[in-house]
Amino acid sequence: MGKVFDGLSRRDFLKLCGGVAATVGLADLFSVEKVAAALESAGKKPPVIWLEGQDCAGCTISLISLEDPTPASIILDKISIRYHETIMAASGSMAEKVREDTIKEGGYVLIVEGSIPSADDRYCLVGGKPFKEIVQETARNAAVIIGVGACSAFGGIPGGTPSKGLPVSKIIPGKTVINLSTCPVHMDHLAGTILYYLVTKKAPPLDKLNRPVMYFGTLVHDNCRRRAHFDEERFLTDWNDPKQQDWCLLQKGCKGPETYGDCPIRRWNNGINFCIDAGAPCQGCSEPGFYVKHSPLYAMGPATDRIMARKAAGLIPKKEIV
Ligand code: SF4
Ligand code: SF4
């Protein structure tokens, strides 16, 4: 058991497990006892290989910036990250041996951050080896494969570069890749997906883009606090007009009506805020096409036209206030 649990009575431990499950969105799916059993039996610490390809390391930064203890950190404390190029102490052949030995052992969690170049393998080599080969051989014996961030899920920003970055799923056909597609990955999403796996030994129910429904089942737009302004067509056009400060950001490029994610409810940075409440339109980072097809990011564009046309056709009805 990790240090977080030391000295806790059984009652307090169960209370903590209930809080952990609620925070990562699993309280309705699993009983407190099931979560407690999963965290207790994880004393063996399931091995994890975390690969990084064409990425900015933003997902890794989210991981290492986790405050301790948070529900996500409590769950992630239950895994053993055996291989992670950015944070592991070993390097060179010693590091590669750890990866090879873990592959031989099998049954590990594979997390991939970043996309895979399709234009030319040489855009991304690790230890002189094409990243594509590394992902393919590491996926072979993985118990579960998780793509973190927009790049690994759908190609992301590297998808729009000359390297033509591909999502992980495209290079390991036949394998299920769970896509946690925000940019960067939300640590609650990662921790909750791992907890789901620890409890059930399965992937959580996924949408048609292989994202967990428990996190990507609703549109950002449907839970946005500016929604009433959208419904009444009060669109912010002038950042300097105090009267408009809470109005809908559609005309500033918001993609919330086409973007699935729980950001308005879960929020970011330990629940402090999220893009729209901080005054930035949703860029649709969790959707395929981010960011090239979502450009311009801060102005009206094709997405605005599509959304307005759907609104005019009555396809985005007013949200009922209950
Ligand atoms: S368009 Fe964007 S800012 Fe406006 S209500 Fe929808 S999600 Fe919120
Ligand atoms: S609000 Fe939109 S751009 Fe911001 S993190 Fe959520 S999905 Fe991504």
mmCIF file of N, CA and C and ligand atoms in Angstrom, residues 182 220 259 263 268 274-275 281-286, ligand 2:
data_model
loop_
_atom_site.group_PDB
_atom_site.id
_atom_site.type_symbol
_atom_site.label_atom_id
_atom_site.label_comp_id
_atom_site.label_asym_id
_atom_site.label_seq_id
_atom_site.Cartn_x
_atom_site.Cartn_y
_atom_site.Cartn_z
ATOM 1 N N THR A 182 -7.970 14.611 -25.166
ATOM 2 C CA THR A 182 -7.784 16.049 -24.988
ATOM 3 C C THR A 182 -6.297 16.404 -25.106
ATOM 4 N N VAL A 220 -19.291 19.603 -24.976
ATOM 5 C CA VAL A 220 -18.859 20.740 -24.145
ATOM 6 C C VAL A 220 -19.986 21.770 -24.092
ATOM 7 N N THR A 259 -17.862 19.401 -30.043
ATOM 8 C CA THR A 259 -16.761 18.781 -29.292
ATOM 9 C C THR A 259 -17.277 18.003 -28.089
ATOM 10 N N CYS A 263 -15.137 18.769 -19.945
ATOM 11 C CA CYS A 263 -14.369 19.913 -19.391
ATOM 12 C C CYS A 263 -15.206 20.878 -18.552
ATOM 13 N N TRP A 268 -10.192 21.778 -15.213
ATOM 14 C CA TRP A 268 -8.770 21.431 -15.277
ATOM 15 C C TRP A 268 -8.034 21.988 -14.056
ATOM 16 N N PHE A 274 -11.493 26.030 -16.781
ATOM 17 C CA PHE A 274 -11.285 25.395 -18.084
ATOM 18 C C PHE A 274 -11.384 26.481 -19.155
ATOM 19 N N CYS A 275 -11.047 26.098 -20.386
ATOM 20 C CA CYS A 275 -10.849 27.078 -21.467
ATOM 21 C C CYS A 275 -11.912 28.167 -21.484
ATOM 22 N N PRO A 281 -12.167 30.384 -26.362
ATOM 23 C CA PRO A 281 -13.109 29.452 -26.976
ATOM 24 C C PRO A 281 -12.579 28.028 -26.940
ATOM 25 N N CYS A 282 -13.499 27.063 -26.930
ATOM 26 C CA CYS A 282 -13.088 25.657 -27.034
ATOM 27 C C CYS A 282 -12.514 25.434 -28.428
ATOM 28 N N GLN A 283 -11.318 24.869 -28.477
ATOM 29 C CA GLN A 283 -10.656 24.619 -29.774
ATOM 30 C C GLN A 283 -11.001 23.247 -30.343
ATOM 31 N N GLY A 284 -11.797 22.497 -29.614
ATOM 32 C CA GLY A 284 -12.133 21.153 -30.093
ATOM 33 C C GLY A 284 -10.941 20.218 -30.034
ATOM 34 N N CYS A 285 -10.126 20.365 -28.967
ATOM 35 C CA CYS A 285 -8.880 19.593 -28.923
ATOM 36 C C CYS A 285 -9.122 18.092 -28.805
ATOM 37 N N SER A 286 -10.311 17.683 -28.372
ATOM 38 C CA SER A 286 -10.559 16.244 -28.185
ATOM 39 C C SER A 286 -11.115 15.579 -29.443
HETATM 40 S S1 SF4 B 2 -12.776 23.032 -23.565
HETATM 41 FE FE1 SF4 B 2 -12.377 22.268 -25.640
HETATM 42 S S2 SF4 B 2 -10.276 22.979 -26.162
HETATM 43 FE FE2 SF4 B 2 -10.565 23.196 -23.917
HETATM 44 S S3 SF4 B 2 -9.701 21.263 -23.098
HETATM 45 FE FE3 SF4 B 2 -11.928 20.964 -23.350
HETATM 46 S S4 SF4 B 2 -12.173 20.025 -25.396
HETATM 47 FE FE4 SF4 B 2 -10.098 20.906 -25.288
#
